[in-house]
Amino acid sequence: MKFKKKILCIGAGYVGGPSMAMIAYKCPDYRITVVDINPERIDAWNSSELPIYEPGLEQIVKKTRGKNLFFAKDIENQIKENDIIFVSVHTPTKTYGTGADMTADLQYWEKTARQILKYSRSSKIVIEKSTLPVKTALAMEKILSSAKSKFKFEVLSNPEFMAEGTAISDLENPDRVLIGSHETKNGLKARAELIKLYSHWVPKENIITSNIWSSELSKLVANAFLAQRVSSINSISALCEKTDADVSEVAKAVGMDKRIGDKFLKAGIGFGGSCFKKDILNLVYLCRFYDLKEVASYWENVVRINEYQQERFVSNILHSMFGTLAGKKICILGFAFKADTGDTRESPAIYISQKLLMEHAELIISDPKALKNAAVDLSGIKGKVKYIEDPYQAAAGCHALVILTDWDLYRKLDFHKIYKSMVKPAFIFDGRNIIDHKKCFSIGFNVHPVGKPALSHFKV
Ligand code: NAD
Ligand code: UGA
């Protein structure tokens, strides 16, 4: 079949894989190829066991793979072959040198730019899909125009707003698609090309355009605002615990105000995931760079409250269990940073598990999708850890259940059965406020939610 356009995506990760699968699914007249420097990742995308778990992804990949969606290893050749290149490589927080622990490590990004320049044999549109500090497109342009090439490269910004666990529905029905471009003739032409692509399924009014710098910054700001809401409600959860108010009731009352809205007001153990912290720190670094100290410290506190929430949670477990966890068995229910993903990057479960192990607790970790990643995250950490997928087996013989991920299956557990199999007094620390606390208390558990009064069988 003759395809109207040939599109390449460099980076076959959580964003590159699902977003390109959706483009292939919605644009059967376009050929999409995804490449990665990690050959095992490409093999996994070509196998029956995809490298990431995402509801609905497998169905879409099955419908498109081998027809107009291809996963390939020959990066050089694919750069030559394709007219439009999305770049979706990772941009983690830098761990060394200037800006360490704050700014984005752009080495993968820059390497990609150099590869595009080196192997291109025609002019191309290059699209930033990764999340990047403002003005990164400028660096990309400088690299792409550094050799006296007869080819022209037009750089666009098209940040991705999907969330893990809901990636497929987010990609299919995005609140908005943002395209940043230069207002030049070539910039507008490239922008029109990308609008044409998304118009295959996204309503015109949901496709918005801006200059490149606004587009780059909007992505950081969107994540910062979302994370800020989580930290705001978590900060209030601490006050609720001191005053016998209930954070869910407060969140409901506050969120019913249409100006505030009810989303992202669930108190818990704090936000995880590969992006919120990284993107806020990136924003903080940019503000410091431009000498906006007050702005930087405002946003930095969103991260600080997130850390505080996790510290508080661990300290609550320790004090509620009589000040010692040594030799006690604790069942961790959920290790993924949120439900419906196997991703554990920056999961609060990592920090909380480490702290519990430092108290010499024994951990039995359960998760329906994230046990492999959990084992990698905790490798090298001293202490006794077992990984058991079945929550009933994991809980048997434990002193406490600690719920760290909002998997739906934990809401539906038979807590009578679990209680019978545990050491008494049995505790539940519900870090996501997802189970029926009163019911568990009536079964015999001592129940410790976040931001609500504890339900304890001990007087005093
Ligand atoms: P990821 O680590 O899952 O995937 C990145 C992939 O890029 C890896 O497989 C890596 O091997 C590959 N790669 C790195 N350098 C390469 C090179 N030179 N050539 C070819 N492949 C290369 O990361 P991700 O979660 O997909 O995130 C990618 C970007 O998207 C980040 O900037 C992130 O902030 C942003 N983002 C992520 C999400 C999310 O939900 N994970 C959502 C929106 C935006
Ligand atoms: C987030 C954004 O929601 C996406 O728009 C963005 O594209 C993405 O980051 C990114 O840039 O990577 P994601 O991290 O996948 O998506 O998941 P979220 O649903 O935002 O949850 C992030 C964290 O906040 C999770 O740990 C979640 O449990 C926590 N959270 C979320 C709460 O604790 N309370 C809430 O009310 C909402």
Tab-separated table of C-alpha atoms in Angstrom, residues 34-296:
chain	number	residue	atom	x	y	z
A	34	VAL	CA	9.046	3.587	16.149
A	35	VAL	CA	12.740	3.092	16.910
A	36	ASP	CA	14.755	2.847	20.105
A	37	ILE	CA	18.399	2.429	21.078
A	38	ASN	CA	17.301	-0.366	23.392
A	39	PRO	CA	16.912	-3.411	21.095
A	40	GLU	CA	15.184	-5.458	23.819
A	41	ARG	CA	12.443	-2.842	24.027
A	42	ILE	CA	11.872	-3.115	20.280
A	43	ASP	CA	11.778	-6.926	20.510
A	44	ALA	CA	9.178	-6.626	23.268
A	45	TRP	CA	7.032	-4.253	21.169
A	46	ASN	CA	7.166	-6.861	18.394
A	47	SER	CA	6.247	-9.714	20.753
A	48	SER	CA	3.013	-10.843	22.392
A	49	GLU	CA	4.175	-9.372	25.725
A	50	LEU	CA	4.420	-5.595	25.279
A	51	PRO	CA	7.083	-3.806	27.346
A	52	ILE	CA	4.510	-1.706	29.222
A	53	TYR	CA	1.097	-2.445	30.702
A	54	GLU	CA	-1.578	0.027	29.684
A	55	PRO	CA	-5.301	-0.845	29.474
A	56	GLY	CA	-6.432	-1.024	25.829
A	57	LEU	CA	-2.918	-0.740	24.364
A	58	GLU	CA	-2.535	-4.348	23.328
A	59	GLN	CA	-5.755	-4.286	21.285
A	60	ILE	CA	-4.645	-1.218	19.325
A	61	VAL	CA	-1.146	-2.584	18.731
A	62	LYS	CA	-2.609	-5.876	17.496
A	63	LYS	CA	-4.827	-4.020	15.017
A	64	THR	CA	-2.011	-1.906	13.544
A	65	ARG	CA	1.320	-3.696	13.990
A	66	GLY	CA	2.697	-4.976	10.705
A	67	LYS	CA	0.053	-2.974	8.758
A	68	ASN	CA	0.994	0.670	9.276
A	69	LEU	CA	2.796	0.485	12.636
A	70	PHE	CA	6.332	-0.871	12.786
A	71	PHE	CA	8.886	-1.193	15.587
A	72	ALA	CA	12.432	-1.175	14.219
A	73	LYS	CA	16.062	-1.090	15.330
A	74	ASP	CA	17.748	0.505	12.269
A	75	ILE	CA	17.625	4.091	13.520
A	76	GLU	CA	19.949	5.520	10.840
A	77	ASN	CA	17.992	4.071	7.987
A	78	GLN	CA	14.655	5.125	9.453
A	79	ILE	CA	15.864	8.720	9.825
A	80	LYS	CA	16.724	8.703	6.114
A	81	GLU	CA	13.380	7.172	5.147
A	82	ASN	CA	10.892	9.332	7.069
A	83	ASP	CA	9.625	12.892	6.507
A	84	ILE	CA	8.254	13.699	9.956
A	85	ILE	CA	10.171	12.761	13.120
A	86	PHE	CA	8.704	12.765	16.626
A	87	VAL	CA	11.291	12.723	19.390
A	88	SER	CA	10.054	11.031	22.533
A	89	VAL	CA	13.246	10.070	24.349
A	90	HIS	CA	13.400	10.354	28.123
A	91	THR	CA	14.511	13.582	29.792
A	92	PRO	CA	15.244	12.557	33.388
A	93	THR	CA	16.512	14.860	36.114
A	94	LYS	CA	20.237	15.419	35.789
A	95	THR	CA	22.231	13.564	38.438
A	96	TYR	CA	25.629	15.193	37.965
A	97	GLY	CA	27.382	18.526	37.444
A	98	THR	CA	25.641	21.887	37.074
A	99	GLY	CA	21.925	21.674	37.787
A	100	ALA	CA	22.242	18.209	39.383
A	101	ASP	CA	18.967	17.032	41.009
A	102	MET	CA	17.091	19.923	39.383
A	103	THR	CA	17.296	20.417	35.664
A	104	ALA	CA	16.615	17.952	32.843
A	105	ASP	CA	19.411	15.761	31.551
A	106	LEU	CA	19.321	16.569	27.869
A	107	GLN	CA	22.028	14.148	26.722
A	108	TYR	CA	19.550	11.693	25.111
A	109	TRP	CA	17.749	14.550	23.474
A	110	GLU	CA	20.911	16.118	22.058
A	111	LYS	CA	22.202	12.783	20.817
A	112	THR	CA	18.963	12.390	18.888
A	113	ALA	CA	19.340	15.830	17.314
A	114	ARG	CA	22.844	14.956	16.152
A	115	GLN	CA	21.655	11.632	14.760
A	116	ILE	CA	18.892	13.348	12.799
A	117	LEU	CA	21.386	15.808	11.337
A	118	LYS	CA	23.902	13.105	10.472
A	119	TYR	CA	21.599	10.649	8.741
A	120	SER	CA	19.045	12.899	7.047
A	121	ARG	CA	18.979	12.889	3.247
A	122	SER	CA	16.004	15.226	2.908
A	123	SER	CA	14.342	18.132	4.732
A	124	LYS	CA	12.245	17.145	7.742
A	125	ILE	CA	9.784	18.271	10.370
A	126	VAL	CA	11.138	17.447	13.819
A	127	ILE	CA	8.623	17.383	16.668
A	128	GLU	CA	9.464	17.587	20.367
A	129	LYS	CA	7.151	15.194	22.166
A	130	SER	CA	9.374	14.758	25.196
A	131	THR	CA	8.907	17.248	28.030
A	132	LEU	CA	11.685	19.813	27.856
A	133	PRO	CA	12.844	23.025	29.498
A	134	VAL	CA	11.735	26.198	27.734
A	135	LYS	CA	13.970	27.125	24.808
A	136	THR	CA	15.129	23.553	24.150
A	137	ALA	CA	13.757	23.806	20.626
A	138	LEU	CA	16.278	26.585	20.093
A	139	ALA	CA	19.127	24.211	20.959
A	140	MET	CA	17.635	21.611	18.615
A	141	GLU	CA	17.469	24.200	15.829
A	142	LYS	CA	21.053	25.255	16.441
A	143	ILE	CA	22.292	21.682	16.152
A	144	LEU	CA	20.195	20.947	13.096
A	145	SER	CA	21.441	24.046	11.307
A	146	SER	CA	25.058	23.680	12.436
A	147	ALA	CA	26.293	21.822	9.348
A	148	LYS	CA	26.049	23.569	5.994
A	149	SER	CA	23.291	21.201	4.950
A	150	LYS	CA	21.032	21.856	1.965
A	151	PHE	CA	18.204	20.302	3.961
A	152	LYS	CA	15.893	22.360	6.169
A	153	PHE	CA	14.626	21.194	9.562
A	154	GLU	CA	11.523	22.771	11.031
A	155	VAL	CA	11.231	22.174	14.777
A	156	LEU	CA	7.779	22.013	16.414
A	157	SER	CA	6.749	21.466	20.024
A	158	ASN	CA	3.879	19.047	20.610
A	159	PRO	CA	3.963	18.034	24.276
A	160	GLU	CA	2.119	14.942	25.411
A	161	PHE	CA	-0.498	15.267	28.159
A	162	MET	CA	-1.580	11.627	28.529
A	163	ALA	CA	-1.481	10.010	31.952
A	164	GLU	CA	-0.410	6.438	32.547
A	165	GLY	CA	-3.179	3.980	33.263
A	166	THR	CA	-5.553	6.022	31.090
A	167	ALA	CA	-3.148	6.637	28.190
A	168	ILE	CA	-5.335	5.100	25.509
A	169	SER	CA	-8.496	7.023	26.380
A	170	ASP	CA	-6.450	10.216	26.917
A	171	LEU	CA	-4.854	9.797	23.488
A	172	GLU	CA	-8.165	8.973	21.826
A	173	ASN	CA	-10.072	11.882	23.421
A	174	PRO	CA	-7.471	14.482	24.382
A	175	ASP	CA	-8.656	17.608	26.241
A	176	ARG	CA	-6.371	19.457	23.852
A	177	VAL	CA	-3.524	18.885	21.425
A	178	LEU	CA	-0.978	21.682	21.658
A	179	ILE	CA	1.259	22.572	18.746
A	180	GLY	CA	3.959	25.196	19.142
A	181	SER	CA	5.644	26.555	16.041
A	182	HIS	CA	7.398	29.578	14.616
A	183	GLU	CA	5.153	32.071	12.845
A	184	THR	CA	7.329	31.890	9.739
A	185	LYS	CA	6.197	30.508	6.365
A	186	ASN	CA	7.940	27.188	6.995
A	187	GLY	CA	6.839	27.102	10.623
A	188	LEU	CA	3.193	27.547	9.638
A	189	LYS	CA	3.507	24.931	6.892
A	190	ALA	CA	4.913	22.393	9.368
A	191	ARG	CA	2.205	23.287	11.861
A	192	ALA	CA	-0.468	22.675	9.203
A	193	GLU	CA	1.023	19.242	8.538
A	194	LEU	CA	0.690	18.288	12.196
A	195	ILE	CA	-2.826	19.714	12.423
A	196	LYS	CA	-3.728	17.548	9.406
A	197	LEU	CA	-2.437	14.479	11.225
A	198	TYR	CA	-4.387	15.090	14.460
A	199	SER	CA	-7.510	16.143	12.535
A	200	HIS	CA	-7.943	12.484	11.607
A	201	TRP	CA	-9.669	12.090	14.992
A	202	VAL	CA	-9.320	15.175	17.218
A	203	PRO	CA	-12.011	17.889	16.834
A	204	LYS	CA	-10.538	21.087	15.337
A	205	GLU	CA	-11.443	23.163	18.406
A	206	ASN	CA	-9.330	20.861	20.585
A	207	ILE	CA	-6.215	21.448	18.503
A	208	ILE	CA	-4.588	24.625	19.740
A	209	THR	CA	-1.497	26.416	18.526
A	210	SER	CA	0.996	28.753	20.139
A	211	ASN	CA	4.555	29.899	19.811
A	212	ILE	CA	7.144	27.214	20.614
A	213	TRP	CA	8.195	28.631	23.972
A	214	SER	CA	4.610	28.852	25.264
A	215	SER	CA	4.084	25.270	24.198
A	216	GLU	CA	7.207	24.026	25.985
A	217	LEU	CA	6.336	25.986	29.116
A	218	SER	CA	2.651	24.959	29.116
A	219	LYS	CA	3.648	21.333	29.527
A	220	LEU	CA	5.760	22.053	32.621
A	221	VAL	CA	3.069	24.314	34.041
A	222	ALA	CA	0.253	21.782	33.480
A	223	ASN	CA	2.162	19.160	35.465
A	224	ALA	CA	3.119	21.679	38.130
A	225	PHE	CA	-0.550	22.725	38.584
A	226	LEU	CA	-1.729	19.103	38.831
A	227	ALA	CA	0.970	18.245	41.362
A	228	GLN	CA	0.210	21.437	43.278
A	229	ARG	CA	-3.400	20.319	43.770
A	230	VAL	CA	-2.226	16.991	45.163
A	231	SER	CA	0.193	18.723	47.539
A	232	SER	CA	-2.485	21.246	48.548
A	233	ILE	CA	-4.960	18.566	49.602
A	234	ASN	CA	-2.200	16.527	51.243
A	235	SER	CA	-1.117	19.513	53.299
A	236	ILE	CA	-4.726	19.850	54.450
A	237	SER	CA	-4.830	16.121	55.282
A	238	ALA	CA	-2.166	16.766	57.932
A	239	LEU	CA	-4.371	19.436	59.489
A	240	CYS	CA	-7.426	17.140	59.306
A	241	GLU	CA	-5.574	14.481	61.296
A	242	LYS	CA	-4.983	17.012	64.073
A	243	THR	CA	-8.516	18.409	64.120
A	244	ASP	CA	-10.784	15.379	63.546
A	245	ALA	CA	-11.922	16.796	60.222
A	246	ASP	CA	-12.161	14.329	57.317
A	247	VAL	CA	-10.129	15.239	54.249
A	248	SER	CA	-12.519	13.460	51.843
A	249	GLU	CA	-15.414	15.527	53.173
A	250	VAL	CA	-13.353	18.703	52.902
A	251	ALA	CA	-12.244	17.801	49.342
A	252	LYS	CA	-15.856	17.137	48.331
A	253	ALA	CA	-17.130	20.399	49.785
A	254	VAL	CA	-14.314	22.397	48.229
A	255	GLY	CA	-14.349	20.590	44.876
A	256	MET	CA	-18.077	21.156	44.325
A	257	ASP	CA	-17.270	24.799	43.731
A	258	LYS	CA	-17.140	24.836	39.935
A	259	ARG	CA	-14.322	27.352	40.019
A	260	ILE	CA	-12.187	24.871	41.929
A	261	GLY	CA	-13.400	21.570	40.462
A	262	ASP	CA	-13.245	18.099	41.982
A	263	LYS	CA	-10.303	16.524	40.123
A	264	PHE	CA	-6.893	15.862	41.664
A	265	LEU	CA	-8.102	16.368	45.206
A	266	LYS	CA	-7.511	12.851	46.496
A	267	ALA	CA	-5.297	12.895	49.564
A	268	GLY	CA	-2.868	10.037	49.961
A	269	ILE	CA	0.796	9.218	50.198
A	270	GLY	CA	1.756	11.827	47.627
A	271	PHE	CA	2.343	11.856	43.914
A	272	GLY	CA	4.781	9.571	42.151
A	273	GLY	CA	5.519	8.894	38.506
A	274	SER	CA	8.412	9.843	36.309
A	275	CYS	CA	7.265	13.381	35.564
A	276	PHE	CA	5.685	15.506	38.299
A	277	LYS	CA	8.777	15.918	40.444
A	278	LYS	CA	11.131	16.105	37.476
A	279	ASP	CA	9.040	18.750	35.713
A	280	ILE	CA	8.523	20.907	38.810
A	281	LEU	CA	12.242	20.822	39.589
A	282	ASN	CA	12.848	21.796	36.007
A	283	LEU	CA	10.511	24.770	36.449
A	284	VAL	CA	12.256	25.693	39.708
A	285	TYR	CA	15.638	25.548	38.001
A	286	LEU	CA	14.414	27.793	35.186
A	287	CYS	CA	13.061	30.333	37.694
A	288	ARG	CA	16.373	30.364	39.569
A	289	PHE	CA	18.208	30.761	36.263
A	290	TYR	CA	16.133	33.877	35.560
A	291	ASP	CA	16.658	35.063	39.171
A	292	LEU	CA	12.996	34.580	40.155
A	293	LYS	CA	13.764	33.308	43.649
A	294	GLU	CA	10.273	33.711	45.128
A	295	VAL	CA	8.654	31.920	42.211
A	296	ALA	CA	11.199	29.113	42.474
